[in-house]
């Protein structure tokens, strides 16, 4: 016994080193898989482009059932979902993402999952870029020459408030070619993540004039920008996640294969219980009294929102 204790004490340093190595192995595996952002503070999940993309991907995988069930939620309800993954996630970012979808409609209108998640992707991943775009747009509206490119600092994590279109712009917006000239310079000089300038040019070259939120909606709907970012699947595959579905099927098969023991004097009715568990898992947001159903084969356009039905 004493010899075993002595040997353990001698190997204490090796055990400690093994524990450290195991810790870092597990952590870097979680970074590679994108799960390291779970339940972390907002300052952490927005710290790097990888963390932001991981958070977007995790949000989609965790809550795609909202889209599969056809539920429509408000901005506050989507914010509650975000807080399940990041408790201090700021409401302001959620509202900005909702504004891209709703534009001039009331902020308590209902939104489909596909509409919200693609708008949220643009707002969250390119947050600093959009703050600078908003400032340039305001200068163009007021006739100023936006020669000074605004490059956000780390303090921009506090997210400046953004004026609604009805408060800052005429209905026809600004000239698209001039707007692109300013954004091209911004993309070249900004130290923060920006959409590929070629894709921004593609968006702006299709129109002569556009509003600020019209531009953001075009970014959110652009397949090329979504693929360049690489966090979410295409709209047609948004409700599909084969690896996750396989894991769920495996879990369900394990649960359904468990034997159920009964007392010796039971009536034997337990044999008549179903041997399979239904693969449909009810959404925890189904009881919401104002949820509406939409066609799950929709292309994810803003036609699914309540605002378009009114």
GROMACS .gro file of C-alpha atoms in nm:
model
  310
    1UNK     CA    1   0.000   0.000   0.000
    2UNK     CA    2   0.278   0.239   0.093
    3UNK     CA    3   0.464   0.151  -0.227
    4UNK     CA    4   0.152   0.235  -0.430
    5UNK     CA    5   0.115   0.571  -0.256
    6UNK     CA    6   0.482   0.651  -0.311
    7UNK     CA    7   0.454   0.564  -0.680
    8UNK     CA    8   0.144   0.782  -0.714
    9UNK     CA    9   0.323   1.075  -0.558
   10UNK     CA   10   0.618   1.026  -0.790
   11UNK     CA   11   0.388   1.027  -1.094
   12UNK     CA   12   0.188   1.329  -0.976
   13UNK     CA   13   0.362   1.561  -1.222
   14UNK     CA   14   0.295   1.322  -1.512
   15UNK     CA   15  -0.073   1.297  -1.412
   16UNK     CA   16  -0.098   1.675  -1.396
   17UNK     CA   17   0.058   1.711  -1.739
   18UNK     CA   18  -0.180   1.447  -1.877
   19UNK     CA   19  -0.477   1.639  -1.733
   20UNK     CA   20  -0.361   1.963  -1.893
   21UNK     CA   21  -0.305   1.792  -2.227
   22UNK     CA   22  -0.650   1.635  -2.211
   23UNK     CA   23  -0.807   1.970  -2.125
   24UNK     CA   24  -0.649   2.146  -2.421
   25UNK     CA   25  -0.735   1.857  -2.654
   26UNK     CA   26  -1.101   1.874  -2.556
   27UNK     CA   27  -1.107   2.253  -2.575
   28UNK     CA   28  -0.953   2.275  -2.922
   29UNK     CA   29  -1.189   2.003  -3.042
   30UNK     CA   30  -1.478   2.218  -2.921
   31UNK     CA   31  -1.329   2.519  -3.102
   32UNK     CA   32  -1.305   2.315  -3.421
   33UNK     CA   33  -1.664   2.198  -3.381
   34UNK     CA   34  -1.785   2.548  -3.291
   35UNK     CA   35  -1.937   2.449  -2.956
   36UNK     CA   36  -1.689   2.648  -2.745
   37UNK     CA   37  -1.920   2.953  -2.759
   38UNK     CA   38  -2.206   2.784  -2.574
   39UNK     CA   39  -2.324   2.981  -2.270
   40UNK     CA   40  -2.033   3.224  -2.295
   41UNK     CA   41  -2.059   3.599  -2.246
   42UNK     CA   42  -2.138   3.825  -2.541
   43UNK     CA   43  -1.791   3.982  -2.542
   44UNK     CA   44  -1.649   3.634  -2.610
   45UNK     CA   45  -1.885   3.521  -2.885
   46UNK     CA   46  -1.830   3.843  -3.083
   47UNK     CA   47  -1.454   3.854  -3.027
   48UNK     CA   48  -1.349   3.678  -3.351
   49UNK     CA   49  -1.506   3.597  -3.688
   50UNK     CA   50  -1.479   3.226  -3.603
   51UNK     CA   51  -1.670   3.275  -3.279
   52UNK     CA   52  -1.941   3.472  -3.457
   53UNK     CA   53  -1.979   3.210  -3.729
   54UNK     CA   54  -1.986   2.935  -3.465
   55UNK     CA   55  -2.260   3.115  -3.274
   56UNK     CA   56  -2.467   3.158  -3.590
   57UNK     CA   57  -2.428   2.791  -3.679
   58UNK     CA   58  -2.517   2.681  -3.325
   59UNK     CA   59  -2.825   2.903  -3.316
   60UNK     CA   60  -2.944   2.754  -3.646
   61UNK     CA   61  -2.885   2.393  -3.537
   62UNK     CA   62  -3.050   2.439  -3.198
   63UNK     CA   63  -3.363   2.617  -3.315
   64UNK     CA   64  -3.428   2.508  -3.672
   65UNK     CA   65  -3.729   2.319  -3.533
   66UNK     CA   66  -3.898   2.660  -3.511
   67UNK     CA   67  -3.879   2.678  -3.889
   68UNK     CA   68  -3.974   2.313  -3.943
   69UNK     CA   69  -4.287   2.359  -3.733
   70UNK     CA   70  -4.377   2.677  -3.920
   71UNK     CA   71  -4.384   2.893  -3.606
   72UNK     CA   72  -4.377   3.271  -3.636
   73UNK     CA   73  -4.213   3.456  -3.347
   74UNK     CA   74  -4.163   3.817  -3.242
   75UNK     CA   75  -3.828   3.989  -3.195
   76UNK     CA   76  -3.858   3.948  -2.818
   77UNK     CA   77  -3.914   3.576  -2.853
   78UNK     CA   78  -3.616   3.533  -3.086
   79UNK     CA   79  -3.415   3.729  -2.831
   80UNK     CA   80  -3.517   3.478  -2.563
   81UNK     CA   81  -3.380   3.199  -2.783
   82UNK     CA   82  -3.053   3.386  -2.827
   83UNK     CA   83  -3.025   3.430  -2.451
   84UNK     CA   84  -3.052   3.055  -2.402
   85UNK     CA   85  -2.711   3.034  -2.575
   86UNK     CA   86  -2.569   3.367  -2.454
   87UNK     CA   87  -2.739   3.501  -2.138
   88UNK     CA   88  -2.623   3.862  -2.183
   89UNK     CA   89  -2.694   3.887  -2.556
   90UNK     CA   90  -2.800   4.251  -2.618
   91UNK     CA   91  -3.158   4.317  -2.719
   92UNK     CA   92  -3.042   4.600  -2.946
   93UNK     CA   93  -2.877   4.361  -3.191
   94UNK     CA   94  -3.191   4.149  -3.205
   95UNK     CA   95  -3.401   4.458  -3.275
   96UNK     CA   96  -3.165   4.568  -3.553
   97UNK     CA   97  -3.192   4.226  -3.716
   98UNK     CA   98  -3.570   4.240  -3.686
   99UNK     CA   99  -3.574   4.586  -3.842
  100UNK     CA  100  -3.408   4.445  -4.155
  101UNK     CA  101  -3.704   4.208  -4.195
  102UNK     CA  102  -3.985   4.434  -4.079
  103UNK     CA  103  -3.855   4.770  -4.212
  104UNK     CA  104  -4.144   5.012  -4.153
  105UNK     CA  105  -4.369   4.762  -3.978
  106UNK     CA  106  -4.417   4.749  -3.602
  107UNK     CA  107  -4.143   4.571  -3.406
  108UNK     CA  108  -4.393   4.333  -3.246
  109UNK     CA  109  -4.487   4.177  -3.580
  110UNK     CA  110  -4.425   3.806  -3.629
  111UNK     CA  111  -4.133   3.673  -3.835
  112UNK     CA  112  -4.051   3.336  -3.983
  113UNK     CA  113  -3.733   3.161  -3.872
  114UNK     CA  114  -3.576   3.181  -4.218
  115UNK     CA  115  -3.640   3.555  -4.247
  116UNK     CA  116  -3.495   3.626  -3.906
  117UNK     CA  117  -3.190   3.400  -3.914
  118UNK     CA  118  -3.054   3.536  -4.244
  119UNK     CA  119  -3.112   3.897  -4.136
  120UNK     CA  120  -2.955   3.820  -3.799
  121UNK     CA  121  -2.653   3.666  -3.972
  122UNK     CA  122  -2.581   3.989  -4.162
  123UNK     CA  123  -2.641   4.210  -3.858
  124UNK     CA  124  -2.435   4.003  -3.614
  125UNK     CA  125  -2.140   3.901  -3.831
  126UNK     CA  126  -2.095   4.235  -4.008
  127UNK     CA  127  -2.204   4.457  -3.718
  128UNK     CA  128  -1.917   4.707  -3.733
  129UNK     CA  129  -1.935   4.724  -4.111
  130UNK     CA  130  -2.306   4.806  -4.098
  131UNK     CA  131  -2.247   5.082  -3.842
  132UNK     CA  132  -2.005   5.246  -4.086
  133UNK     CA  133  -2.245   5.189  -4.378
  134UNK     CA  134  -2.520   5.364  -4.181
  135UNK     CA  135  -2.297   5.668  -4.125
  136UNK     CA  136  -2.203   5.685  -4.496
  137UNK     CA  137  -2.567   5.654  -4.596
  138UNK     CA  138  -2.661   5.941  -4.364
  139UNK     CA  139  -2.390   6.161  -4.517
  140UNK     CA  140  -2.513   6.088  -4.869
  141UNK     CA  141  -2.869   6.174  -4.769
  142UNK     CA  142  -2.768   6.508  -4.623
  143UNK     CA  143  -2.550   6.596  -4.921
  144UNK     CA  144  -2.219   6.563  -4.739
  145UNK     CA  145  -1.913   6.416  -4.903
  146UNK     CA  146  -1.830   6.097  -4.713
  147UNK     CA  147  -1.461   6.104  -4.808
  148UNK     CA  148  -1.358   6.013  -4.456
  149UNK     CA  149  -1.409   5.641  -4.423
  150UNK     CA  150  -1.535   5.552  -4.079
  151UNK     CA  151  -1.344   5.260  -3.933
  152UNK     CA  152  -1.506   5.141  -3.610
  153UNK     CA  153  -1.297   5.086  -3.298
  154UNK     CA  154  -1.340   4.822  -3.032
  155UNK     CA  155  -1.583   5.054  -2.858
  156UNK     CA  156  -1.828   4.989  -3.142
  157UNK     CA  157  -1.923   4.673  -2.958
  158UNK     CA  158  -2.166   4.896  -2.776
  159UNK     CA  159  -2.348   4.940  -3.110
  160UNK     CA  160  -2.463   5.289  -3.192
  161UNK     CA  161  -2.833   5.339  -3.226
  162UNK     CA  162  -2.951   5.344  -3.584
  163UNK     CA  163  -3.221   5.574  -3.714
  164UNK     CA  164  -3.522   5.420  -3.881
  165UNK     CA  165  -3.558   5.486  -4.256
  166UNK     CA  166  -3.865   5.702  -4.203
  167UNK     CA  167  -3.660   5.934  -3.984
  168UNK     CA  168  -3.358   5.976  -4.208
  169UNK     CA  169  -3.430   5.918  -4.574
  170UNK     CA  170  -3.669   5.992  -4.855
  171UNK     CA  171  -3.846   5.691  -4.999
  172UNK     CA  172  -3.614   5.667  -5.300
  173UNK     CA  173  -3.294   5.639  -5.092
  174UNK     CA  174  -2.953   5.721  -5.241
  175UNK     CA  175  -2.784   5.668  -5.576
  176UNK     CA  176  -2.653   5.312  -5.589
  177UNK     CA  177  -2.336   5.382  -5.789
  178UNK     CA  178  -2.220   5.657  -5.552
  179UNK     CA  179  -2.310   5.441  -5.256
  180UNK     CA  180  -2.097   5.156  -5.391
  181UNK     CA  181  -1.800   5.389  -5.452
  182UNK     CA  182  -1.804   5.478  -5.083
  183UNK     CA  183  -1.850   5.119  -4.969
  184UNK     CA  184  -1.568   4.993  -5.188
  185UNK     CA  185  -1.330   5.226  -5.012
  186UNK     CA  186  -1.470   5.117  -4.676
  187UNK     CA  187  -1.418   4.747  -4.757
  188UNK     CA  188  -1.059   4.813  -4.860
  189UNK     CA  189  -0.968   5.001  -4.542
  190UNK     CA  190  -1.180   4.847  -4.269
  191UNK     CA  191  -1.007   4.614  -4.026
  192UNK     CA  192  -1.336   4.441  -3.949
  193UNK     CA  193  -1.520   4.176  -4.147
  194UNK     CA  194  -1.688   4.301  -4.464
  195UNK     CA  195  -1.883   4.124  -4.737
  196UNK     CA  196  -1.678   4.060  -5.053
  197UNK     CA  197  -1.670   4.388  -5.246
  198UNK     CA  198  -1.748   4.208  -5.573
  199UNK     CA  199  -2.072   4.077  -5.424
  200UNK     CA  200  -2.159   4.418  -5.281
  201UNK     CA  201  -2.111   4.560  -5.631
  202UNK     CA  202  -2.338   4.287  -5.770
  203UNK     CA  203  -2.610   4.385  -5.523
  204UNK     CA  204  -2.587   4.756  -5.599
  205UNK     CA  205  -2.546   4.725  -5.975
  206UNK     CA  206  -2.895   4.580  -6.011
  207UNK     CA  207  -3.070   4.900  -5.898
  208UNK     CA  208  -3.033   5.273  -5.957
  209UNK     CA  209  -3.135   5.388  -5.609
  210UNK     CA  210  -3.201   5.210  -5.282
  211UNK     CA  211  -3.270   5.270  -4.915
  212UNK     CA  212  -3.050   5.164  -4.627
  213UNK     CA  213  -3.270   4.878  -4.511
  214UNK     CA  214  -3.334   4.777  -4.871
  215UNK     CA  215  -2.958   4.733  -4.902
  216UNK     CA  216  -2.940   4.524  -4.584
  217UNK     CA  217  -3.227   4.303  -4.698
  218UNK     CA  218  -3.051   4.249  -5.031
  219UNK     CA  219  -2.738   4.140  -4.844
  220UNK     CA  220  -2.940   3.903  -4.626
  221UNK     CA  221  -3.102   3.739  -4.931
  222UNK     CA  222  -2.785   3.711  -5.139
  223UNK     CA  223  -2.680   3.346  -5.180
  224UNK     CA  224  -2.319   3.437  -5.261
  225UNK     CA  225  -2.273   3.641  -4.943
  226UNK     CA  226  -2.423   3.360  -4.737
  227UNK     CA  227  -2.185   3.108  -4.890
  228UNK     CA  228  -1.886   3.340  -4.847
  229UNK     CA  229  -1.966   3.372  -4.479
  230UNK     CA  230  -2.005   2.995  -4.447
  231UNK     CA  231  -2.209   2.974  -4.126
  232UNK     CA  232  -2.556   2.886  -4.257
  233UNK     CA  233  -2.670   2.655  -4.536
  234UNK     CA  234  -2.855   2.779  -4.843
  235UNK     CA  235  -3.220   2.869  -4.794
  236UNK     CA  236  -3.334   2.549  -4.959
  237UNK     CA  237  -3.141   2.343  -4.701
  238UNK     CA  238  -3.206   2.565  -4.399
  239UNK     CA  239  -3.442   2.319  -4.231
  240UNK     CA  240  -3.218   2.019  -4.304
  241UNK     CA  241  -2.938   1.897  -4.079
  242UNK     CA  242  -2.865   1.528  -4.156
  243UNK     CA  243  -2.592   1.481  -3.889
  244UNK     CA  244  -2.820   1.617  -3.619
  245UNK     CA  245  -3.114   1.412  -3.748
  246UNK     CA  246  -2.900   1.098  -3.737
  247UNK     CA  247  -2.803   1.168  -3.378
  248UNK     CA  248  -3.168   1.215  -3.285
  249UNK     CA  249  -3.267   0.892  -3.459
  250UNK     CA  250  -2.989   0.707  -3.276
  251UNK     CA  251  -3.105   0.851  -2.944
  252UNK     CA  252  -3.467   0.760  -3.016
  253UNK     CA  253  -3.373   0.405  -3.113
  254UNK     CA  254  -3.176   0.366  -2.790
  255UNK     CA  255  -3.468   0.493  -2.583
  256UNK     CA  256  -3.724   0.276  -2.765
  257UNK     CA  257  -3.504  -0.031  -2.715
  258UNK     CA  258  -3.501   0.000  -2.337
  259UNK     CA  259  -3.685  -0.286  -2.164
  260UNK     CA  260  -3.967  -0.194  -1.926
  261UNK     CA  261  -3.983  -0.406  -1.614
  262UNK     CA  262  -4.324  -0.470  -1.454
  263UNK     CA  263  -4.438  -0.634  -1.131
  264UNK     CA  264  -4.500  -1.007  -1.149
  265UNK     CA  265  -4.872  -0.963  -1.092
  266UNK     CA  266  -4.930  -0.702  -1.363
  267UNK     CA  267  -5.205  -0.757  -1.616
  268UNK     CA  268  -4.965  -0.772  -1.910
  269UNK     CA  269  -5.112  -0.465  -2.077
  270UNK     CA  270  -4.763  -0.320  -2.094
  271UNK     CA  271  -4.702  -0.549  -2.391
  272UNK     CA  272  -4.953  -0.346  -2.587
  273UNK     CA  273  -4.755  -0.022  -2.550
  274UNK     CA  274  -4.606   0.111  -2.875
  275UNK     CA  275  -4.254  -0.011  -2.938
  276UNK     CA  276  -4.144   0.302  -3.121
  277UNK     CA  277  -4.134   0.657  -3.010
  278UNK     CA  278  -4.267   0.900  -3.264
  279UNK     CA  279  -3.977   1.077  -3.435
  280UNK     CA  280  -4.162   1.405  -3.415
  281UNK     CA  281  -4.043   1.607  -3.119
  282UNK     CA  282  -4.279   1.883  -3.021
  283UNK     CA  283  -4.138   2.231  -3.019
  284UNK     CA  284  -4.119   2.400  -2.677
  285UNK     CA  285  -4.254   2.715  -2.842
  286UNK     CA  286  -4.571   2.554  -2.975
  287UNK     CA  287  -4.791   2.674  -2.684
  288UNK     CA  288  -4.738   3.036  -2.783
  289UNK     CA  289  -5.092   3.165  -2.828
  290UNK     CA  290  -5.015   3.379  -3.129
  291UNK     CA  291  -4.794   3.141  -3.330
  292UNK     CA  292  -4.909   3.093  -3.688
  293UNK     CA  293  -4.829   2.825  -3.941
  294UNK     CA  294  -4.650   2.882  -4.269
  295UNK     CA  295  -4.563   2.653  -4.554
  296UNK     CA  296  -4.230   2.493  -4.462
  297UNK     CA  297  -4.137   2.475  -4.829
  298UNK     CA  298  -4.132   2.855  -4.855
  299UNK     CA  299  -3.823   3.010  -4.998
  300UNK     CA  300  -3.764   3.214  -4.684
  301UNK     CA  301  -3.868   3.549  -4.827
  302UNK     CA  302  -4.034   3.819  -4.625
  303UNK     CA  303  -4.367   3.699  -4.764
  304UNK     CA  304  -4.382   3.464  -4.466
  305UNK     CA  305  -4.396   3.738  -4.207
  306UNK     CA  306  -4.715   3.863  -4.058
  307UNK     CA  307  -4.647   4.212  -4.193
  308UNK     CA  308  -4.690   4.095  -4.551
  309UNK     CA  309  -5.025   3.936  -4.472
  310UNK     CA  310  -5.174   4.262  -4.347
   0.00000   0.00000   0.00000
